[in-house]
Coordinates of C-alpha atoms (C1' of nucleotides) in Angstrom, one line a residue:
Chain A
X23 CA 0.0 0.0 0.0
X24 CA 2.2 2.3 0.8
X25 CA 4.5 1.6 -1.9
X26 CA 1.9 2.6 -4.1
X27 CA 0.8 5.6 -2.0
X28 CA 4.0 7.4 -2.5
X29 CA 3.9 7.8 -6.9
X30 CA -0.3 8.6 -6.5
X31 CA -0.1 11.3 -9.2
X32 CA -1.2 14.3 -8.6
X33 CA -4.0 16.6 -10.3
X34 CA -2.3 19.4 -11.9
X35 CA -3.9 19.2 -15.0
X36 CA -2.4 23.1 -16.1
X37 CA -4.6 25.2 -17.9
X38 CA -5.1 25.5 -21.7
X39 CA -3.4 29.1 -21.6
X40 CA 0.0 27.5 -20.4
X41 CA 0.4 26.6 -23.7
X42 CA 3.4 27.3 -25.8
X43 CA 2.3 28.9 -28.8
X44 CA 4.7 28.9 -31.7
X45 CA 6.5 26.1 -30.0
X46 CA 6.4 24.0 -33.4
X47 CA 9.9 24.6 -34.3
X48 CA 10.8 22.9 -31.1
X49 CA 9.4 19.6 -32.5
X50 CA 12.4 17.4 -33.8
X51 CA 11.7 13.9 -34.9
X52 CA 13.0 11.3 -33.1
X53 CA 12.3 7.7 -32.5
X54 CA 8.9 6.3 -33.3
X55 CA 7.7 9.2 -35.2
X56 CA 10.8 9.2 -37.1
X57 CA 9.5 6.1 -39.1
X58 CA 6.7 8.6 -40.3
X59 CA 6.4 10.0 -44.1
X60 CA 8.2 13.3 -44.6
X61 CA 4.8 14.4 -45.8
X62 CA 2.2 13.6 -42.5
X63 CA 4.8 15.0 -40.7
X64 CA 4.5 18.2 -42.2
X65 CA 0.9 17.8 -41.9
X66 CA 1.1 16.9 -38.2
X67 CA 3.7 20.0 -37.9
X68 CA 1.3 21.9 -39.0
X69 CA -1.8 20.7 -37.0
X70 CA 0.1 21.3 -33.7
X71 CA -1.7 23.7 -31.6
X72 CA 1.4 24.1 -29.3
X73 CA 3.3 22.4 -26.4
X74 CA 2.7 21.9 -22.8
X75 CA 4.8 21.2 -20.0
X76 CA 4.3 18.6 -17.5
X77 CA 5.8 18.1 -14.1
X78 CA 6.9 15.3 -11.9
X79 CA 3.7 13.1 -11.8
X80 CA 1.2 15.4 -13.1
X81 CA -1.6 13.7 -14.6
X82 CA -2.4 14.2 -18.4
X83 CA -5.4 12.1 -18.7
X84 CA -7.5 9.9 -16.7
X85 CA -9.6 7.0 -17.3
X86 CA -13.0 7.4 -18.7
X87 CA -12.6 11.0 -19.4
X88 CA -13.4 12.3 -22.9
X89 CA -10.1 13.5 -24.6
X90 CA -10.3 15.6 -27.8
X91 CA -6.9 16.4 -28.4
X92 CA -3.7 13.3 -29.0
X93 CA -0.1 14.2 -27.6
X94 CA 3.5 13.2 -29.1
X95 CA 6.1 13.4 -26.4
X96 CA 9.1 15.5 -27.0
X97 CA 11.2 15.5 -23.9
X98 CA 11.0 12.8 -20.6
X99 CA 9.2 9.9 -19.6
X100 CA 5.4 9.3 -19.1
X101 CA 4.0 6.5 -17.9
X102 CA 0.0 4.3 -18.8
X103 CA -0.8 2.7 -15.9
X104 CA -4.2 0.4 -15.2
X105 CA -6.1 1.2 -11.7
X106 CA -8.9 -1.2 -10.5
X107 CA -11.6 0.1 -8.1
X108 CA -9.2 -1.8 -5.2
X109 CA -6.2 0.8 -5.7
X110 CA -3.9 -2.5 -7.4
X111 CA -2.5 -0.8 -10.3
X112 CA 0.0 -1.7 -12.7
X113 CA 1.8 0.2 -15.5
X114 CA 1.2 -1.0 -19.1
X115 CA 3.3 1.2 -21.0
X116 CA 5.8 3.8 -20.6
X117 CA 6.4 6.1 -23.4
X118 CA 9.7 8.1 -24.7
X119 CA 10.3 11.3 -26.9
X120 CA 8.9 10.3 -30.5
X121 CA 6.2 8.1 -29.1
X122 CA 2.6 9.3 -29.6
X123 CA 0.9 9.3 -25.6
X124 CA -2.5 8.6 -26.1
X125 CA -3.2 8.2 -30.3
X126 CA -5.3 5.7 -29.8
X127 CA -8.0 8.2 -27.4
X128 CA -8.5 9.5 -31.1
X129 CA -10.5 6.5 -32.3
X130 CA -11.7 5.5 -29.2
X131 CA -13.3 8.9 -27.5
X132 CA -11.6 8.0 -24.2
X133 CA -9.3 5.7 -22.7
X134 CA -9.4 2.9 -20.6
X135 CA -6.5 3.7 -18.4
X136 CA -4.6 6.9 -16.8
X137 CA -1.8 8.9 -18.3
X138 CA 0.8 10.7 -16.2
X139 CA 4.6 12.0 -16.3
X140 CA 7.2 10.6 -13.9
X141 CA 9.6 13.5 -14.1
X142 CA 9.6 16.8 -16.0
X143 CA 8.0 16.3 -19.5
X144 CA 7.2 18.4 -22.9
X145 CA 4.9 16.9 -24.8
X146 CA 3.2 18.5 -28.8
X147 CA -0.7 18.4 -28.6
X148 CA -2.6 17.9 -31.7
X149 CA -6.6 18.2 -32.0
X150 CA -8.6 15.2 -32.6
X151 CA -10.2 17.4 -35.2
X152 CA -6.9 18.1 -37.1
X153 CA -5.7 14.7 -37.0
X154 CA -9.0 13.1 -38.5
X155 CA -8.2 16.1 -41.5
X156 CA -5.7 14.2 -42.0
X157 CA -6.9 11.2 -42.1
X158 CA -9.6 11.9 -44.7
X159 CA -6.9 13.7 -47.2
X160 CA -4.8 10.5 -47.6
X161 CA -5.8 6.9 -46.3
X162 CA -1.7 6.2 -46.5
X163 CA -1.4 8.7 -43.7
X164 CA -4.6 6.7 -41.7
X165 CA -2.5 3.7 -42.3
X166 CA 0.7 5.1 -40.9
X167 CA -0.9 6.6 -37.9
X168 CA -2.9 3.2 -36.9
X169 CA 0.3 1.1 -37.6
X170 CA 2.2 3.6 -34.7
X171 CA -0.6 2.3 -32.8
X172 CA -0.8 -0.9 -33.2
X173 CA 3.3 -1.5 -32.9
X174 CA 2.0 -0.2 -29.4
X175 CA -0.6 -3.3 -28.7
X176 CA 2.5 -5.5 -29.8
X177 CA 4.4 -3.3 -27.0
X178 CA 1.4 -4.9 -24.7
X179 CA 1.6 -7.9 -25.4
X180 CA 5.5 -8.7 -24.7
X181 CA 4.6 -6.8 -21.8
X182 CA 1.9 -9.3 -20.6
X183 CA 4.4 -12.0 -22.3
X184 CA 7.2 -10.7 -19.9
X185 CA 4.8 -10.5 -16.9
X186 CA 3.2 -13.9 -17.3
X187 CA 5.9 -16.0 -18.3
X188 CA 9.3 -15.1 -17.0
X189 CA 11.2 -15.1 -13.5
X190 CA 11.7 -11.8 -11.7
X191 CA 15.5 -11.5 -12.7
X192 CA 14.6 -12.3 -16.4
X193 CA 11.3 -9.8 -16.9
X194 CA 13.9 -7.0 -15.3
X195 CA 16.6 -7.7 -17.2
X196 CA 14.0 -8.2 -20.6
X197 CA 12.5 -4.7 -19.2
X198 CA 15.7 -3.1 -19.4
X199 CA 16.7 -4.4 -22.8
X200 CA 13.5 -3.0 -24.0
X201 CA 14.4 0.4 -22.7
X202 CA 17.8 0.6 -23.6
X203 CA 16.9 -0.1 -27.3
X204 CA 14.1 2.9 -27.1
X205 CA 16.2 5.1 -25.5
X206 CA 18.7 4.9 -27.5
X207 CA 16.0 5.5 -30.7
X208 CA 14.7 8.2 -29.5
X209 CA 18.0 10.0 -28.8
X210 CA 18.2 9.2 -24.8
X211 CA 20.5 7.4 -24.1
X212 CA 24.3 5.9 -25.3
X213 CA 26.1 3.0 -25.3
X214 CA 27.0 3.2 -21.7
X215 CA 23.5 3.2 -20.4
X216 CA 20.4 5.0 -20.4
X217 CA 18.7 7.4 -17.6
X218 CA 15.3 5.7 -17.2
X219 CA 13.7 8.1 -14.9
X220 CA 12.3 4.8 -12.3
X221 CA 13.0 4.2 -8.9
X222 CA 12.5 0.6 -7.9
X223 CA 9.1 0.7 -6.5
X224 CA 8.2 2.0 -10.2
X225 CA 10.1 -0.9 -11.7
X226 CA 7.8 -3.1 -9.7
X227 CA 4.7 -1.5 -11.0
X228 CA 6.0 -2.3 -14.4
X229 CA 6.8 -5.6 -13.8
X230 CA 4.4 -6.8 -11.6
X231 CA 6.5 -7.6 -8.8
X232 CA 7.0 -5.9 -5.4
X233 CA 9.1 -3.1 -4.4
X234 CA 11.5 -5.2 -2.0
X235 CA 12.0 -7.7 -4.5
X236 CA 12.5 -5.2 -7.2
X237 CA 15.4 -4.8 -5.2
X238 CA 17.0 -8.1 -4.3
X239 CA 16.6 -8.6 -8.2
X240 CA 18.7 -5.3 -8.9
X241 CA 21.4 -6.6 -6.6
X242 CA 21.7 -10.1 -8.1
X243 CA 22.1 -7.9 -11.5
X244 CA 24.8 -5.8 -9.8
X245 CA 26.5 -8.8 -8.3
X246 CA 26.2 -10.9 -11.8
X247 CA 28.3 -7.7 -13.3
X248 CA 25.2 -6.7 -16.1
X249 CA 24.3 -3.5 -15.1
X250 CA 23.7 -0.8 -12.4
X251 CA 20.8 1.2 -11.4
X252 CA 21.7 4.0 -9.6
X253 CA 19.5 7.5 -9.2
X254 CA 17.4 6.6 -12.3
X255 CA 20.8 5.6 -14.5
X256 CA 20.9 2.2 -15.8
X257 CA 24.6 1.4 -16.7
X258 CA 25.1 -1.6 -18.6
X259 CA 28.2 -3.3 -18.3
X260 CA 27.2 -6.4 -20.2
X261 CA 24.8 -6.0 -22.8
X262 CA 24.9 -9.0 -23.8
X263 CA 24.7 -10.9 -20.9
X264 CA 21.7 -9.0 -20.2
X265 CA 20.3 -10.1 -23.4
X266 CA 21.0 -13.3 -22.9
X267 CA 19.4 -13.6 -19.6
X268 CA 16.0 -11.6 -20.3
X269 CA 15.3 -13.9 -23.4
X270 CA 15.1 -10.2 -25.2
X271 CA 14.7 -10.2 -29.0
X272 CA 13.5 -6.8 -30.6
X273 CA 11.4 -8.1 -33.4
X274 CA 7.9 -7.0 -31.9
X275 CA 9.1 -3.4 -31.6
X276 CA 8.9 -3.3 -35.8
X277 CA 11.9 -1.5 -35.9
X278 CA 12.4 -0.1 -39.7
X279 CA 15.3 -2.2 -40.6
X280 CA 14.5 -5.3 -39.5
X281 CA 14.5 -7.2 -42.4
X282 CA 10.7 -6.8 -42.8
X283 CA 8.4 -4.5 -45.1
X284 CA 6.5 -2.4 -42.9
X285 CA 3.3 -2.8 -45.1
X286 CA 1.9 -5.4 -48.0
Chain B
X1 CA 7.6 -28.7 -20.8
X2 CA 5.1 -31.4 -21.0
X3 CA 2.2 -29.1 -20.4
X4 CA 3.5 -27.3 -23.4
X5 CA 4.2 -29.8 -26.2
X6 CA 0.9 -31.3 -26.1
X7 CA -1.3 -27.7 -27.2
X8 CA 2.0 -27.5 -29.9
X9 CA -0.2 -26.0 -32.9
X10 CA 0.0 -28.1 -36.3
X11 CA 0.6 -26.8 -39.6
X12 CA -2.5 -27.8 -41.7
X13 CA -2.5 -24.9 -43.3
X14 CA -5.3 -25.7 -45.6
X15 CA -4.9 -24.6 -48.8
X16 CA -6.9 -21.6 -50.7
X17 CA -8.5 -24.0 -53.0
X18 CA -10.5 -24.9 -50.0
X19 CA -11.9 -21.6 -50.2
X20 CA -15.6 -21.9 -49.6
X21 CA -16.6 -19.1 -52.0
X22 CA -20.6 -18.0 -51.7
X23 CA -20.2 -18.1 -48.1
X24 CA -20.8 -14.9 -47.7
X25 CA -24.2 -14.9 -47.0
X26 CA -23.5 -17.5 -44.2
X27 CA -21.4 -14.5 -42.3
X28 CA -23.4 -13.1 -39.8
X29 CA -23.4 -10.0 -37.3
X30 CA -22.3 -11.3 -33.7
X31 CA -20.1 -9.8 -31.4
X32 CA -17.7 -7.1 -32.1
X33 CA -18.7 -6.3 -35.4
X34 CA -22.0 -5.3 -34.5
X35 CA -20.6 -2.1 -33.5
X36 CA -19.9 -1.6 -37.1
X37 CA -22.1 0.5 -39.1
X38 CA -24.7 -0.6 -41.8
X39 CA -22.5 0.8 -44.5
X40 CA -19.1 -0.7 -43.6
X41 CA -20.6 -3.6 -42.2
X42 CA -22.1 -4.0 -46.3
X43 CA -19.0 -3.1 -47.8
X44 CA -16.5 -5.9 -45.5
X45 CA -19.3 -8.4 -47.1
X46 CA -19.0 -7.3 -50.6
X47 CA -14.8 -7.6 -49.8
X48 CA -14.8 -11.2 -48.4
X49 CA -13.3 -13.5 -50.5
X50 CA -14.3 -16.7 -48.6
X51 CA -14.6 -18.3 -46.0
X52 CA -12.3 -21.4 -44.0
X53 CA -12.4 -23.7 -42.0
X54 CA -9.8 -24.8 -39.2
X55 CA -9.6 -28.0 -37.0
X56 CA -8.6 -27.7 -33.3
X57 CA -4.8 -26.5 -33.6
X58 CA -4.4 -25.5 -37.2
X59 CA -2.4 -22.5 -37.2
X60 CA -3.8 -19.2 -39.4
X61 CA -0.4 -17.6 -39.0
X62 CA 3.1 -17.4 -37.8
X63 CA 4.7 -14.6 -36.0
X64 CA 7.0 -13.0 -38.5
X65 CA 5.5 -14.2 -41.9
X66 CA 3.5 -11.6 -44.4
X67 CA 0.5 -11.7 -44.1
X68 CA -2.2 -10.7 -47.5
X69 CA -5.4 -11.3 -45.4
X70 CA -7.1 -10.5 -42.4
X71 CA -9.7 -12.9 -40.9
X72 CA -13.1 -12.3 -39.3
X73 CA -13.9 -15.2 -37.1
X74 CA -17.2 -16.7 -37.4
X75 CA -17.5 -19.5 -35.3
X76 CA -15.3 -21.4 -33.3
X77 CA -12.4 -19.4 -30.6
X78 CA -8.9 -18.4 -31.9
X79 CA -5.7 -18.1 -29.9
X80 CA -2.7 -15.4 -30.2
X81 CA 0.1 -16.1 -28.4
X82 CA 3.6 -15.2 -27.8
X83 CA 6.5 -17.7 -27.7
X84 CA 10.0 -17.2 -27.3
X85 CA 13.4 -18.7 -28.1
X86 CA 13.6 -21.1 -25.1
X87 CA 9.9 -22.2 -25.9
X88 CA 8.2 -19.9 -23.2
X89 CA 4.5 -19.4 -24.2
X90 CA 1.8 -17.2 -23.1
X91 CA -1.5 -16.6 -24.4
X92 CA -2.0 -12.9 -25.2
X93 CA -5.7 -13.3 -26.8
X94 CA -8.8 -15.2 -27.4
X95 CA -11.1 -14.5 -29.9
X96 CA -15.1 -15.3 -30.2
X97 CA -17.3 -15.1 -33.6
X98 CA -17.2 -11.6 -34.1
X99 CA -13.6 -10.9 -33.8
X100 CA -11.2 -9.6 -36.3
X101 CA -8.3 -11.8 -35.4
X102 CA -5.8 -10.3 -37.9
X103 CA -6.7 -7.1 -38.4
X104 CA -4.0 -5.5 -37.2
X105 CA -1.5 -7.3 -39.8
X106 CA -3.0 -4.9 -42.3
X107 CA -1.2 -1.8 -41.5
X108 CA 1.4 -3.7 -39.8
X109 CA 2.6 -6.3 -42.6
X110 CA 3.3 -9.4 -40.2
X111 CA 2.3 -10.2 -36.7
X112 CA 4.6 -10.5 -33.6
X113 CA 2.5 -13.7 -32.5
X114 CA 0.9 -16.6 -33.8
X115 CA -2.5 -17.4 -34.1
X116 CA -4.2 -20.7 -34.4
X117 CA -7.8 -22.3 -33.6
X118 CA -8.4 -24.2 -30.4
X119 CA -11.5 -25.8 -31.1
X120 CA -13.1 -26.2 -34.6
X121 CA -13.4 -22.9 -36.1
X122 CA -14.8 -21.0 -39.3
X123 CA -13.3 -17.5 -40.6
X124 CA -13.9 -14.9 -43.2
X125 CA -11.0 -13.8 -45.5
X126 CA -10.5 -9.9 -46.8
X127 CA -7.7 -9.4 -48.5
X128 CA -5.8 -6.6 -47.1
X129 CA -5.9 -4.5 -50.7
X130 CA -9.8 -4.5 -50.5
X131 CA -9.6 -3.7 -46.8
X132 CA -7.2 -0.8 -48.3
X133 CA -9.9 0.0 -50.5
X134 CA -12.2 0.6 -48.1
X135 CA -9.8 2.9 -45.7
X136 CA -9.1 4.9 -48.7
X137 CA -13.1 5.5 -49.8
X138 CA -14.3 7.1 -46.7
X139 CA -12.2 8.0 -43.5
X140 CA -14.9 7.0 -41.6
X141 CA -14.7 3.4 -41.9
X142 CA -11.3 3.8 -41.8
X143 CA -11.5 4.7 -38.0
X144 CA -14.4 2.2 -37.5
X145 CA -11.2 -0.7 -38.2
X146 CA -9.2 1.1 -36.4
X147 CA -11.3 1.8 -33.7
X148 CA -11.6 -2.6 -33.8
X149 CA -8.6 -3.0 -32.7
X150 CA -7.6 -0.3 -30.5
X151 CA -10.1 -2.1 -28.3
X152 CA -8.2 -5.2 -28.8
X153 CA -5.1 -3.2 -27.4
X154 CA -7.1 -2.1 -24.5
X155 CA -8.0 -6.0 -23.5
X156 CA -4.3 -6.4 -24.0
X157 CA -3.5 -3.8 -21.2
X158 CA -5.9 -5.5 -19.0
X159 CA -4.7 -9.0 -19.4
X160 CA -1.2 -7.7 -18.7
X161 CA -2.9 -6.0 -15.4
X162 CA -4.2 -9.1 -14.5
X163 CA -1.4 -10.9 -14.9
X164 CA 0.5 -8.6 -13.0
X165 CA -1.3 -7.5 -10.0
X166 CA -4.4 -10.3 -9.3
X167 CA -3.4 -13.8 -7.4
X168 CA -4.4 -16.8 -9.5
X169 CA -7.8 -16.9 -8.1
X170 CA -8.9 -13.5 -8.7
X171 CA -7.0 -13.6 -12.1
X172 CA -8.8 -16.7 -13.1
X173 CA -11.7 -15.7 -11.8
X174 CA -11.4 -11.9 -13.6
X175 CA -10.9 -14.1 -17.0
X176 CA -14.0 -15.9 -16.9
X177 CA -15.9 -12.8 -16.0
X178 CA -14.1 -11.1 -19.4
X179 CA -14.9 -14.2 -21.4
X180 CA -18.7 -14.9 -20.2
X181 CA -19.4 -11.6 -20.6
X182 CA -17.6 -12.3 -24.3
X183 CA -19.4 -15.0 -25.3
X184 CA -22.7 -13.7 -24.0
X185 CA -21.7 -11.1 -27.0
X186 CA -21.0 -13.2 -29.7
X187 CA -23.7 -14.9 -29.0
X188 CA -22.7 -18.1 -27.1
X189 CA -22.8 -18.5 -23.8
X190 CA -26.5 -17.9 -22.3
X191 CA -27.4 -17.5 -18.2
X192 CA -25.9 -20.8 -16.9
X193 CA -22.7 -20.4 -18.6
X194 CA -20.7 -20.8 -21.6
X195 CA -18.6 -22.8 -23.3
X196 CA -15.1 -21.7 -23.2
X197 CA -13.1 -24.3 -25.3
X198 CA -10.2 -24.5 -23.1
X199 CA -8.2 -27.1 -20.9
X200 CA -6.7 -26.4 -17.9
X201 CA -3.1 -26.2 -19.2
X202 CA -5.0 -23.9 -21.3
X203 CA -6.0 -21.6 -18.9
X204 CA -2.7 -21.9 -17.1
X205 CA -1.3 -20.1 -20.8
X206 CA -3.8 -17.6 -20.5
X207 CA -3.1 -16.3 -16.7
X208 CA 0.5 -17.0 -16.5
X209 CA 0.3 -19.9 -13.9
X210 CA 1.1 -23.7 -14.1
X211 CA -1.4 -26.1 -15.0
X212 CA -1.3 -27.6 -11.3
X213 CA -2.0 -24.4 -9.8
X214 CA -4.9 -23.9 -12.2
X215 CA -6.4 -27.1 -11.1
X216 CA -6.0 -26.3 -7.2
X217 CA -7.4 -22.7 -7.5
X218 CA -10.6 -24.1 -9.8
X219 CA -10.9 -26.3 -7.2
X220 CA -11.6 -23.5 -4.5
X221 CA -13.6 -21.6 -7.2
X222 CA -15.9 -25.4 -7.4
X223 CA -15.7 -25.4 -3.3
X224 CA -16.8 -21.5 -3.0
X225 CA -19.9 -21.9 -5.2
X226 CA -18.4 -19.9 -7.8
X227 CA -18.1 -21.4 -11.0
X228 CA -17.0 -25.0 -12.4
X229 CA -15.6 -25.7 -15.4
X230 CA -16.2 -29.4 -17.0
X231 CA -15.1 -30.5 -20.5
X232 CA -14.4 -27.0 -21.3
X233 CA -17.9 -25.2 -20.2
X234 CA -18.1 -22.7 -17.6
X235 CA -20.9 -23.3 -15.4
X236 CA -21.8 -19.8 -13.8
X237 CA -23.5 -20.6 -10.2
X238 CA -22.7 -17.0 -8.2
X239 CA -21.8 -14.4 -11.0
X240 CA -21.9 -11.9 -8.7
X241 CA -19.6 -13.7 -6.3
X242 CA -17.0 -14.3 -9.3
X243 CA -17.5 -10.2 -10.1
X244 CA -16.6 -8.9 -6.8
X245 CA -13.5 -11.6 -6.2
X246 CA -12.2 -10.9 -9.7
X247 CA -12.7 -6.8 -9.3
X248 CA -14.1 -7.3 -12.5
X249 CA -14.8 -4.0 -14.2
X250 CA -16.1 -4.4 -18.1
X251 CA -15.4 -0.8 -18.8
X252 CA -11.8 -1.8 -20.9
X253 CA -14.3 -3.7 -22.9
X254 CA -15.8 -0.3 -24.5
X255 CA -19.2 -1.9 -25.4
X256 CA -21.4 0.3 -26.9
X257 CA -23.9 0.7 -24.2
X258 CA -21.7 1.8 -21.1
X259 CA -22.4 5.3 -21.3
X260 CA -19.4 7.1 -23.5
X261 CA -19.6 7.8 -26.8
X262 CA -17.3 6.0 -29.3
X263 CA -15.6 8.7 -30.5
X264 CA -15.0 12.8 -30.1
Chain C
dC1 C1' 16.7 19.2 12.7
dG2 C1' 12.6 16.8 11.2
dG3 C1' 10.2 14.6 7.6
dA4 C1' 9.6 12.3 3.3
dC5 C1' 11.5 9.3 0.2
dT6 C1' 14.5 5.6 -1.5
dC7 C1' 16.9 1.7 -1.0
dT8 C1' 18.6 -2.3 1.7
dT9 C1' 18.4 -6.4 4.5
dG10 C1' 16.6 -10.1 7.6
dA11 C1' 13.1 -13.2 8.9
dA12 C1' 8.7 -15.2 8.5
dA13 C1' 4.7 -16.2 5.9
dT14 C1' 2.4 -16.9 1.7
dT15 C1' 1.9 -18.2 -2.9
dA16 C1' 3.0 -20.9 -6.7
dT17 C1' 6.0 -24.5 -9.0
dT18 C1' 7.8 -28.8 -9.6
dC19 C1' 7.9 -33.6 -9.2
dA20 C1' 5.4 -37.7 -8.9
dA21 C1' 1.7 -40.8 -8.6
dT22 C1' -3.1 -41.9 -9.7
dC23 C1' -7.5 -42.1 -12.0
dG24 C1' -10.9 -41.9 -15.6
dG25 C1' -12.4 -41.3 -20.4
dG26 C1' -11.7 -41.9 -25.3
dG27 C1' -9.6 -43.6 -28.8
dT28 C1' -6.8 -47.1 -31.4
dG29 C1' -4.6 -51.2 -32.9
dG30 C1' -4.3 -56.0 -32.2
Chain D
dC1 C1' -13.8 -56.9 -27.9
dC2 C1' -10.1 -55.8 -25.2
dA3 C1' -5.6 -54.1 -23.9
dC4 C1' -3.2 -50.3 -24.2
dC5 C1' -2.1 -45.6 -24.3
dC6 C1' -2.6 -40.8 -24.3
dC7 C1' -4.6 -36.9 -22.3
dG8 C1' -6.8 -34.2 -18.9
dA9 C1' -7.6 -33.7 -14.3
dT10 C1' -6.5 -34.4 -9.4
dT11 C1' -3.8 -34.7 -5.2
dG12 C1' 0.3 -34.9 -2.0
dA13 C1' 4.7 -33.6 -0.8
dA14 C1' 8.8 -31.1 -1.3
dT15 C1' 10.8 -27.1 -3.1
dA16 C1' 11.3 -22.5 -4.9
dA17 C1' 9.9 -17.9 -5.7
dT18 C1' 7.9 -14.0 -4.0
dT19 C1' 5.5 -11.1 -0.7
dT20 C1' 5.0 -9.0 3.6
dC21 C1' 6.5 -7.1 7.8
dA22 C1' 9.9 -4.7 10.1
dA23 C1' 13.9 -2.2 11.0
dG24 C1' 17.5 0.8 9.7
dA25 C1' 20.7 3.7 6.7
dG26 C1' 21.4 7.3 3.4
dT27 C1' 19.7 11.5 0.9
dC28 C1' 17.4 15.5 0.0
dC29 C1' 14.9 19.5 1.3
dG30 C1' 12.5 22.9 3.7

DNA sequence: CGGACTCTTGAAATTATTCAATCGGGGTGG
DNA sequence: CCACCCCGATTGAATAATTTCAAGAGTCCG
């Protein structure tokens, strides 16, 4: 309980008027949205109403409230967590710069879960109204958009994958292999490590497991010499060893050069 | 290991030729796909180019092959699941009659899973360049597919949930409330029960547990007056009861009727 | 300095897995 | 027809994994 009591995010929705206006030249393309078509992203470029800035564990949207606007993340970490009437929650996705935060709101009115930010975070909002402009002008750009979100249902389900079927030491080190490989994508992170703004008892929310044995695990990785968490910075000092032990292959992420055509 | 070689799928692929072509008028609104409207819902029919027929195991695809078509399941359940390198397997899906199962290899190319029938099962085939066709005539149906299986991505992000943060008895117990409430849907499954097509070792895929422990917790599930499960049906005795220890909240489900709109 | 948060560690309890044996039903080949 | 075998389910016993409870150390911050 009181593991879960400490991260409870906090209501600071911040108004409408904090937006940044004219903040489009600030959007760079990294990671996911990377793979886009020069052409949507102009288009997207130029249905962005503005940015917004998001502090440590301020909430961005909650579950069962109607959204009308979609938001890319440009800078830091936010997190999707599930929440049952009981106060268990788990996370079941963590996004970083490049990766769209809530697309799939735009099809489905409102989402099923709650969307906050686990440090500081600047995120590019786009209307609902603009993106389904879009949409209608070119079913190619539909298609690109729904494929960004369906590369995050295969996300899901190596996340359920991870949860359901490996050990604790295995589902952290597979976590962390995930990570690494985003963060380096999206421009976070180098070959050292990667700062993956977590502390432990976040880890366990990802993972499923509890806070103290968030811990032990982390140890055993320290004491097996793979890597180091230490104030949110994962050092790796055996990448492949890590690999190895987490089971970790990359294919669901549908990374662009991985040997397969992104389309028929 | 044991538990896992026996549900190994087979590769009876079944070959186009057995195509039953005219079927069309045998593939009927259940399910999911009576949130479709009139108009798509006319234009899918007019797309399908047959239908097929599985036997208990056949697999419809392979993780990492191209896939042409997307499938419609009529009758019968589907399974998706994850496997890995060292033969770790996890179900991450279960589709009724009503279900796209494939849909999201259209804009994605290949799937990250497999998918094969557990039972006897029937499917429609579109061919992803009609499905295309369809996107690119009216936006609207467009985000009516997509809309499909962004709800299939929010089932994922509560299986991983359960998985994560429910004991086996809850979690089995929150599985059968998702799945009766399912199959009432699609059209199965009436007051009493339903009939859920699965074996223990089954079920053991679906919540991340071992097949022993399945047996044990369905045996305090038999003892509480919950629920029992023989050769595969679900008897429902306290549905209530099996609501309140699973937490159960059909909200992810986004059925039509709960009170938001679809979309903005 | 006090308070909140994070991490660590030990010990006990709980939960789940593994191993092993058994039992019954349904099919199959002799 | 019957013996046999495979599969699914069940149960016990031992083991392993993980959680919970509890205490304490270090850090940061007002």
């Amino acid at each position: 309980m009181n593991d879960r009591d400490v991260t409870r995010p906090t209501n600071n929705m911040r108004g409408i008027v904090e937006l940044a206006e004219g903040g489009l030249a600030q959007i760079h393309r990294v990671g996911m949205v990377g793979q886009l078509s020069e052409d949507l992203w102009r288009r997207l470029v130029a249905a962005c109403v503005g940015t917004r800035e998001l502090g440590p564990r301020d909430r961005l949207t909650q579950a069962g409230t109607k959204i009308s606007h979609s938001a890319l993340l440009l800078e830091g970490m936010i997190t999707r967590y599930v929440e049952n009437a009981r106060g268990e929650r788990l996370m079941v996705a963590l996004q970083v710069p490049g990766d769209f935060v809530d697309l799939h709101g735009l099809p489905l009115g409102h989402l099923d879960h709650d969307v906050c930010a686990l440090g500081h975070a600047r995120i590019a909002l786009f209307p609902h109204a603009a993106l389904s402009g879009i949409m209608s002008e070119s079913s190619d750009h539909a298609r690109e958009l729904w494929r960004l979100t369906m590369i995050d249902a295969s996300i899901h389900r190596h996340w359920t994958f991870r949860i359901g079927r490996l050990r604790a030491a295995p589902a952290l080190a597979n976590f962390l292999c995930e990570m690494d490989l985003r963060a380096r994508l999206s421009g976070l992170g180098q070959e050292r490590g990667f700062d993956l703004g977590l502390t432990q008892a976040d880890l366990a929310e990802v993972c499923g497991l509890s806070a103290v044995h968030v811990s032990r695990v982390l140890k055993d990785l320290r004491d097996g010499g793979l890597c180091i968490l230490r104030d949110g910075f994962v050092e790796i000092l055996d990448r492949d060893g890590l690999v190895h032990l987490a089971g970790f292959d990359p294919d669901y992420l549908y990374l662009p050069w991985d040997g397969h055509s992104p389309t028929s």
